[in-house]
Amino acid sequence: MTHFLAKASLAALLALCAIPATVSTAAAAGPQTRYAIEAQYHQPIHGCSPMQAVRKAHYFGLRDVRITRMSPRVVVVAGRDRRGWDRITFANVRGCPLIRR
C-alpha cells in the first residue's frame, strides 16, 4: 500500500508542476500570434485552379481552350485539336491530374 501512495503522490506532484510550465509558454506567445493567423489566410488554395487546367490542356495539344464545367471534384475544359472538338477532365486536387480525355 505504501508503494501505491508513493507513486500516486509522485504523479500528482508532476501534474501540478507541469501546469505552470504550459501556462507560461502560452502567455509568451502573446501579440505574435496575430501575424501567424493572418499568414494562414494568405495560403494558396491547393486545388486545381482554372488557369492551371487551361495551361495543362494547352500543353496536351488543345487550342482555344475554355472551362466548360467546374465542380468540387472535377474541372472540365474543352477546346480544339487537329481532329476537332475535344474535352479533357482534370481532378480538382493539387497538380490537376488527368482523369479522362
Tab-separated table of N, CA and C in Angstrom:
chain	number	residue	atom	x	y	z
A	1	MET	N	0.816	-1.193	0.000
A	1	MET	CA	0.000	0.000	0.000
A	1	MET	C	0.864	1.263	0.000
A	2	THR	N	2.013	1.205	0.665
A	2	THR	CA	2.882	2.379	0.709
A	2	THR	C	3.475	2.684	-0.670
A	3	HIS	N	3.729	1.645	-1.478
A	3	HIS	CA	4.241	1.887	-2.834
A	3	HIS	C	3.191	2.598	-3.683
A	4	PHE	N	1.932	2.208	-3.514
A	4	PHE	CA	0.855	2.846	-4.274
A	4	PHE	C	0.726	4.315	-3.893
A	5	LEU	N	0.775	4.631	-2.602
A	5	LEU	CA	0.672	6.018	-2.154
A	5	LEU	C	1.870	6.840	-2.629
A	6	ALA	N	3.044	6.256	-2.622
A	6	ALA	CA	4.240	6.967	-3.077
A	6	ALA	C	4.143	7.285	-4.566
A	7	LYS	N	3.680	6.308	-5.361
A	7	LYS	CA	3.548	6.535	-6.805
A	7	LYS	C	2.444	7.534	-7.123
A	8	ALA	N	1.341	7.478	-6.397
A	8	ALA	CA	0.231	8.412	-6.616
A	8	ALA	C	0.637	9.831	-6.249
A	9	SER	N	1.355	9.993	-5.150
A	9	SER	CA	1.783	11.338	-4.757
A	9	SER	C	2.830	11.887	-5.732
A	10	LEU	N	3.700	11.038	-6.264
A	10	LEU	CA	4.673	11.483	-7.256
A	10	LEU	C	3.969	11.913	-8.546
A	11	ALA	N	2.966	11.171	-8.962
A	11	ALA	CA	2.214	11.529	-10.167
A	11	ALA	C	1.472	12.847	-9.973
A	12	ALA	N	0.895	13.067	-8.796
A	12	ALA	CA	0.197	14.319	-8.511
A	12	ALA	C	1.167	15.493	-8.496
A	13	LEU	N	2.347	15.281	-7.910
A	13	LEU	CA	3.365	16.331	-7.866
A	13	LEU	C	3.822	16.710	-9.278
A	14	LEU	N	4.045	15.721	-10.134
A	14	LEU	CA	4.439	16.002	-11.521
A	14	LEU	C	3.343	16.731	-12.283
A	15	ALA	N	2.112	16.362	-12.030
A	15	ALA	CA	0.996	17.020	-12.702
A	15	ALA	C	0.888	18.475	-12.277
A	16	LEU	N	1.065	18.750	-10.998
A	16	LEU	CA	0.998	20.134	-10.525
A	16	LEU	C	2.163	20.968	-11.033
A	17	CYS	N	3.332	20.370	-11.178
A	17	CYS	CA	4.493	21.104	-11.683
A	17	CYS	C	4.364	21.396	-13.180
A	18	ALA	N	3.637	20.575	-13.913
A	18	ALA	CA	3.514	20.757	-15.356
A	18	ALA	C	2.538	21.863	-15.714
A	19	ILE	N	1.582	22.175	-14.858
A	19	ILE	CA	0.558	23.188	-15.173
A	19	ILE	C	1.183	24.577	-15.350
A	20	PRO	N	2.022	25.083	-14.450
A	20	PRO	CA	2.599	26.422	-14.661
A	20	PRO	C	3.506	26.488	-15.895
A	21	ALA	N	4.134	25.404	-16.254
A	21	ALA	CA	5.020	25.416	-17.420
A	21	ALA	C	4.224	25.623	-18.699
A	22	THR	N	3.055	25.036	-18.805
A	22	THR	CA	2.252	25.200	-20.019
A	22	THR	C	1.620	26.574	-20.080
A	23	VAL	N	1.238	27.139	-18.952
A	23	VAL	CA	0.615	28.463	-18.941
A	23	VAL	C	1.631	29.522	-19.351
A	24	SER	N	2.842	29.455	-18.858
A	24	SER	CA	3.837	30.466	-19.198
A	24	SER	C	4.219	30.392	-20.678
A	25	THR	N	4.215	29.233	-21.251
A	25	THR	CA	4.524	29.097	-22.672
A	25	THR	C	3.422	29.714	-23.517
A	26	ALA	N	2.178	29.506	-23.152
A	26	ALA	CA	1.060	30.074	-23.899
A	26	ALA	C	1.028	31.586	-23.748
A	27	ALA	N	1.359	32.101	-22.590
A	27	ALA	CA	1.333	33.536	-22.378
A	27	ALA	C	2.476	34.221	-23.129
A	28	ALA	N	3.563	33.539	-23.362
A	28	ALA	CA	4.699	34.129	-24.049
A	28	ALA	C	4.404	34.349	-25.526
A	29	ALA	N	3.422	33.637	-26.078
A	29	ALA	CA	3.118	33.763	-27.496
A	29	ALA	C	2.445	35.089	-27.808
A	30	GLY	N	1.738	35.672	-26.897
A	30	GLY	CA	1.116	36.983	-26.931
A	30	GLY	C	0.802	37.588	-28.283
A	31	PRO	N	1.370	38.768	-28.579
A	31	PRO	CA	0.980	39.510	-29.779
A	31	PRO	C	1.461	38.900	-31.092
A	32	GLN	N	2.439	38.024	-31.063
A	32	GLN	CA	2.946	37.450	-32.298
A	32	GLN	C	1.951	36.503	-32.949
A	33	THR	N	1.007	35.966	-32.221
A	33	THR	CA	0.060	35.007	-32.798
A	33	THR	C	-0.829	35.670	-33.842
A	34	ARG	N	-1.060	36.968	-33.736
A	34	ARG	CA	-1.896	37.656	-34.714
A	34	ARG	C	-1.301	37.542	-36.114
A	35	TYR	N	0.007	37.671	-36.236
A	35	TYR	CA	0.648	37.593	-37.540
A	35	TYR	C	0.610	36.178	-38.095
A	36	ALA	N	0.715	35.199	-37.210
A	36	ALA	CA	0.651	33.811	-37.663
A	36	ALA	C	-0.736	33.482	-38.201
A	37	ILE	N	-1.774	34.013	-37.568
A	37	ILE	CA	-3.138	33.762	-38.043
A	37	ILE	C	-3.364	34.463	-39.376
A	38	GLU	N	-2.888	35.693	-39.534
A	38	GLU	CA	-3.052	36.392	-40.810
A	38	GLU	C	-2.301	35.692	-41.929
A	39	ALA	N	-1.147	35.134	-41.639
A	39	ALA	CA	-0.373	34.443	-42.667
A	39	ALA	C	-1.082	33.184	-43.130
A	40	GLN	N	-1.858	32.558	-42.268
A	40	GLN	CA	-2.569	31.352	-42.665
A	40	GLN	C	-3.641	31.651	-43.697
A	41	TYR	N	-4.268	32.814	-43.646
A	41	TYR	CA	-5.334	33.136	-44.578
A	41	TYR	C	-4.823	33.447	-45.981
A	42	HIS	N	-3.551	33.738	-46.113
A	42	HIS	CA	-2.998	34.069	-47.414
A	42	HIS	C	-2.363	32.877	-48.105
A	43	GLN	N	-2.594	31.680	-47.599
A	43	GLN	CA	-2.043	30.483	-48.216
A	43	GLN	C	-2.788	30.185	-49.513
A	44	PRO	N	-2.111	29.706	-50.535
A	44	PRO	CA	-2.803	29.385	-51.787
A	44	PRO	C	-3.720	28.182	-51.622
A	45	ILE	N	-4.765	28.157	-52.421
A	45	ILE	CA	-5.687	27.032	-52.413
A	45	ILE	C	-5.011	25.874	-53.131
A	46	HIS	N	-5.076	24.697	-52.543
A	46	HIS	CA	-4.352	23.558	-53.089
A	46	HIS	C	-5.211	22.714	-54.007
A	47	GLY	N	-6.158	23.319	-54.696
A	47	GLY	CA	-6.949	22.598	-55.678
A	47	GLY	C	-6.405	22.888	-57.067
A	48	CYS	N	-7.136	22.484	-58.056
A	48	CYS	CA	-6.760	22.733	-59.441
A	48	CYS	C	-7.340	24.084	-59.848
A	49	SER	N	-6.516	25.072	-60.046
A	49	SER	CA	-7.026	26.381	-60.439
A	49	SER	C	-7.445	26.343	-61.906
A	50	PRO	N	-8.393	27.183	-62.302
A	50	PRO	CA	-8.827	27.200	-63.701
A	50	PRO	C	-7.684	27.508	-64.671
A	51	MET	N	-6.814	28.422	-64.282
A	51	MET	CA	-5.705	28.780	-65.179
A	51	MET	C	-4.735	27.608	-65.339
A	52	GLN	N	-4.531	26.855	-64.273
A	52	GLN	CA	-3.636	25.706	-64.359
A	52	GLN	C	-4.239	24.631	-65.263
A	53	ALA	N	-5.566	24.442	-65.187
A	53	ALA	CA	-6.220	23.457	-66.051
A	53	ALA	C	-6.139	23.874	-67.515
A	54	VAL	N	-6.314	25.163	-67.791
A	54	VAL	CA	-6.220	25.656	-69.170
A	54	VAL	C	-4.799	25.488	-69.696
A	55	ARG	N	-3.809	25.827	-68.875
A	55	ARG	CA	-2.420	25.658	-69.309
A	55	ARG	C	-2.078	24.202	-69.588
A	56	LYS	N	-2.567	23.320	-68.738
A	56	LYS	CA	-2.270	21.908	-68.916
A	56	LYS	C	-2.963	21.363	-70.167
A	57	ALA	N	-4.193	21.803	-70.433
A	57	ALA	CA	-4.897	21.364	-71.637
A	57	ALA	C	-4.195	21.885	-72.891
A	58	HIS	N	-3.691	23.108	-72.820
A	58	HIS	CA	-2.937	23.656	-73.951
A	58	HIS	C	-1.663	22.847	-74.184
A	59	TYR	N	-1.040	22.411	-73.102
A	59	TYR	CA	0.157	21.582	-73.205
A	59	TYR	C	-0.168	20.231	-73.846
A	60	PHE	N	-1.376	19.702	-73.589
A	60	PHE	CA	-1.803	18.439	-74.183
A	60	PHE	C	-2.207	18.583	-75.651
A	61	GLY	N	-2.227	19.802	-76.175
A	61	GLY	CA	-2.470	19.978	-77.592
A	61	GLY	C	-3.798	20.612	-77.959
A	62	LEU	N	-4.565	21.085	-77.002
A	62	LEU	CA	-5.825	21.752	-77.315
A	62	LEU	C	-5.576	23.224	-77.596
A	63	ARG	N	-6.339	23.754	-78.535
A	63	ARG	CA	-6.301	25.187	-78.838
A	63	ARG	C	-7.652	25.788	-78.493
A	64	ASP	N	-7.696	27.074	-78.253
A	64	ASP	CA	-8.930	27.788	-77.921
A	64	ASP	C	-9.626	27.105	-76.733
A	65	VAL	N	-8.868	26.925	-75.669
A	65	VAL	CA	-9.334	26.152	-74.512
A	65	VAL	C	-10.240	27.008	-73.644
A	66	ARG	N	-11.364	26.416	-73.209
A	66	ARG	CA	-12.304	27.085	-72.314
A	66	ARG	C	-12.727	26.111	-71.229
A	67	ILE	N	-13.046	26.643	-70.069
A	67	ILE	CA	-13.553	25.806	-68.987
A	67	ILE	C	-15.046	25.629	-69.204
A	68	THR	N	-15.507	24.378	-69.294
A	68	THR	CA	-16.928	24.124	-69.503
A	68	THR	C	-17.651	23.757	-68.223
A	69	ARG	N	-16.951	23.167	-67.264
A	69	ARG	CA	-17.582	22.797	-66.007
A	69	ARG	C	-16.532	22.727	-64.914
A	70	MET	N	-16.915	23.225	-63.739
A	70	MET	CA	-16.018	23.157	-62.598
A	70	MET	C	-16.843	22.781	-61.380
A	71	SER	N	-16.477	21.702	-60.727
A	71	SER	CA	-17.169	21.252	-59.524
A	71	SER	C	-16.117	20.979	-58.453
A	72	PRO	N	-16.540	20.644	-57.240
A	72	PRO	CA	-15.543	20.338	-56.206
A	72	PRO	C	-14.669	19.129	-56.532
A	73	ARG	N	-15.115	18.275	-57.462
A	73	ARG	CA	-14.328	17.084	-57.792
A	73	ARG	C	-13.566	17.192	-59.099
A	74	VAL	N	-14.155	17.820	-60.124
A	74	VAL	CA	-13.526	17.835	-61.449
A	74	VAL	C	-13.530	19.230	-62.057
A	75	VAL	N	-12.602	19.425	-62.986
A	75	VAL	CA	-12.553	20.609	-63.835
A	75	VAL	C	-12.534	20.098	-65.268
A	76	VAL	N	-13.548	20.483	-66.053
A	76	VAL	CA	-13.651	20.020	-67.431
A	76	VAL	C	-13.339	21.198	-68.337
A	77	VAL	N	-12.400	20.996	-69.264
A	77	VAL	CA	-12.056	22.020	-70.246
A	77	VAL	C	-12.300	21.455	-71.637
A	78	ALA	N	-12.662	22.330	-72.551
A	78	ALA	CA	-12.918	21.916	-73.924
A	78	ALA	C	-12.139	22.826	-74.856
A	79	GLY	N	-11.772	22.279	-75.993
A	79	GLY	CA	-11.042	23.039	-76.995
A	79	GLY	C	-10.908	22.229	-78.268
A	80	ARG	N	-10.167	22.769	-79.207
A	80	ARG	CA	-9.997	22.093	-80.493
A	80	ARG	C	-8.603	21.501	-80.578
A	81	ASP	N	-8.544	20.318	-81.150
A	81	ASP	CA	-7.261	19.756	-81.515
A	81	ASP	C	-7.285	19.510	-83.020
A	82	ARG	N	-6.359	18.760	-83.544
A	82	ARG	CA	-6.280	18.602	-85.004
A	82	ARG	C	-7.436	17.785	-85.573
A	83	ARG	N	-8.156	17.043	-84.735
A	83	ARG	CA	-9.289	16.244	-85.222
A	83	ARG	C	-10.634	16.912	-85.004
A	84	GLY	N	-10.699	17.987	-84.283
A	84	GLY	CA	-11.972	18.654	-83.991
A	84	GLY	C	-12.066	18.982	-82.516
A	85	TRP	N	-13.303	19.090	-82.029
A	85	TRP	CA	-13.532	19.448	-80.637
A	85	TRP	C	-13.189	18.274	-79.729
A	86	ASP	N	-12.598	18.584	-78.606
A	86	ASP	CA	-12.214	17.560	-77.640
A	86	ASP	C	-12.409	18.117	-76.239
A	87	ARG	N	-12.575	17.215	-75.284
A	87	ARG	CA	-12.777	17.576	-73.898
A	87	ARG	C	-11.770	16.841	-73.027
A	88	ILE	N	-11.246	17.520	-72.015
A	88	ILE	CA	-10.320	16.909	-71.062
A	88	ILE	C	-10.866	17.155	-69.659
A	89	THR	N	-10.854	16.110	-68.837
A	89	THR	CA	-11.329	16.213	-67.462
A	89	THR	C	-10.148	16.051	-66.514
A	90	PHE	N	-9.997	17.030	-65.635
A	90	PHE	CA	-8.949	17.011	-64.628
A	90	PHE	C	-9.580	16.861	-63.250
A	91	ALA	N	-8.879	16.213	-62.328
A	91	ALA	CA	-9.332	16.142	-60.941
A	91	ALA	C	-9.061	17.487	-60.277
A	92	ASN	N	-9.976	17.916	-59.424
A	92	ASN	CA	-9.844	19.213	-58.758
A	92	ASN	C	-9.044	19.054	-57.467
A	93	VAL	N	-7.806	18.595	-57.603
A	93	VAL	CA	-6.875	18.473	-56.491
A	93	VAL	C	-5.552	19.100	-56.930
A	94	ARG	N	-4.616	19.166	-56.014
A	94	ARG	CA	-3.337	19.785	-56.306
A	94	ARG	C	-2.640	19.083	-57.462
A	95	GLY	N	-2.203	19.836	-58.431
A	95	GLY	CA	-1.468	19.289	-59.571
A	95	GLY	C	-2.337	18.995	-60.775
A	96	CYS	N	-3.651	19.065	-60.662
A	96	CYS	CA	-4.609	18.811	-61.759
A	96	CYS	C	-4.300	17.503	-62.497
A	97	PRO	N	-4.390	16.362	-61.847
A	97	PRO	CA	-4.131	15.122	-62.579
A	97	PRO	C	-5.222	14.835	-63.607
A	98	LEU	N	-4.828	14.238	-64.707
A	98	LEU	CA	-5.747	13.925	-65.787
A	98	LEU	C	-6.630	12.739	-65.402
A	99	ILE	N	-7.946	12.895	-65.601
A	99	ILE	CA	-8.876	11.790	-65.341
A	99	ILE	C	-9.285	11.131	-66.642
A	100	ARG	N	-9.719	11.962	-67.590
A	100	ARG	CA	-10.253	11.420	-68.820
A	100	ARG	C	-9.988	12.394	-69.966
A	101	ARG	N	-9.729	11.836	-71.139
A	101	ARG	CA	-9.567	12.669	-72.324
A	101	ARG	C	-10.547	12.274	-73.379
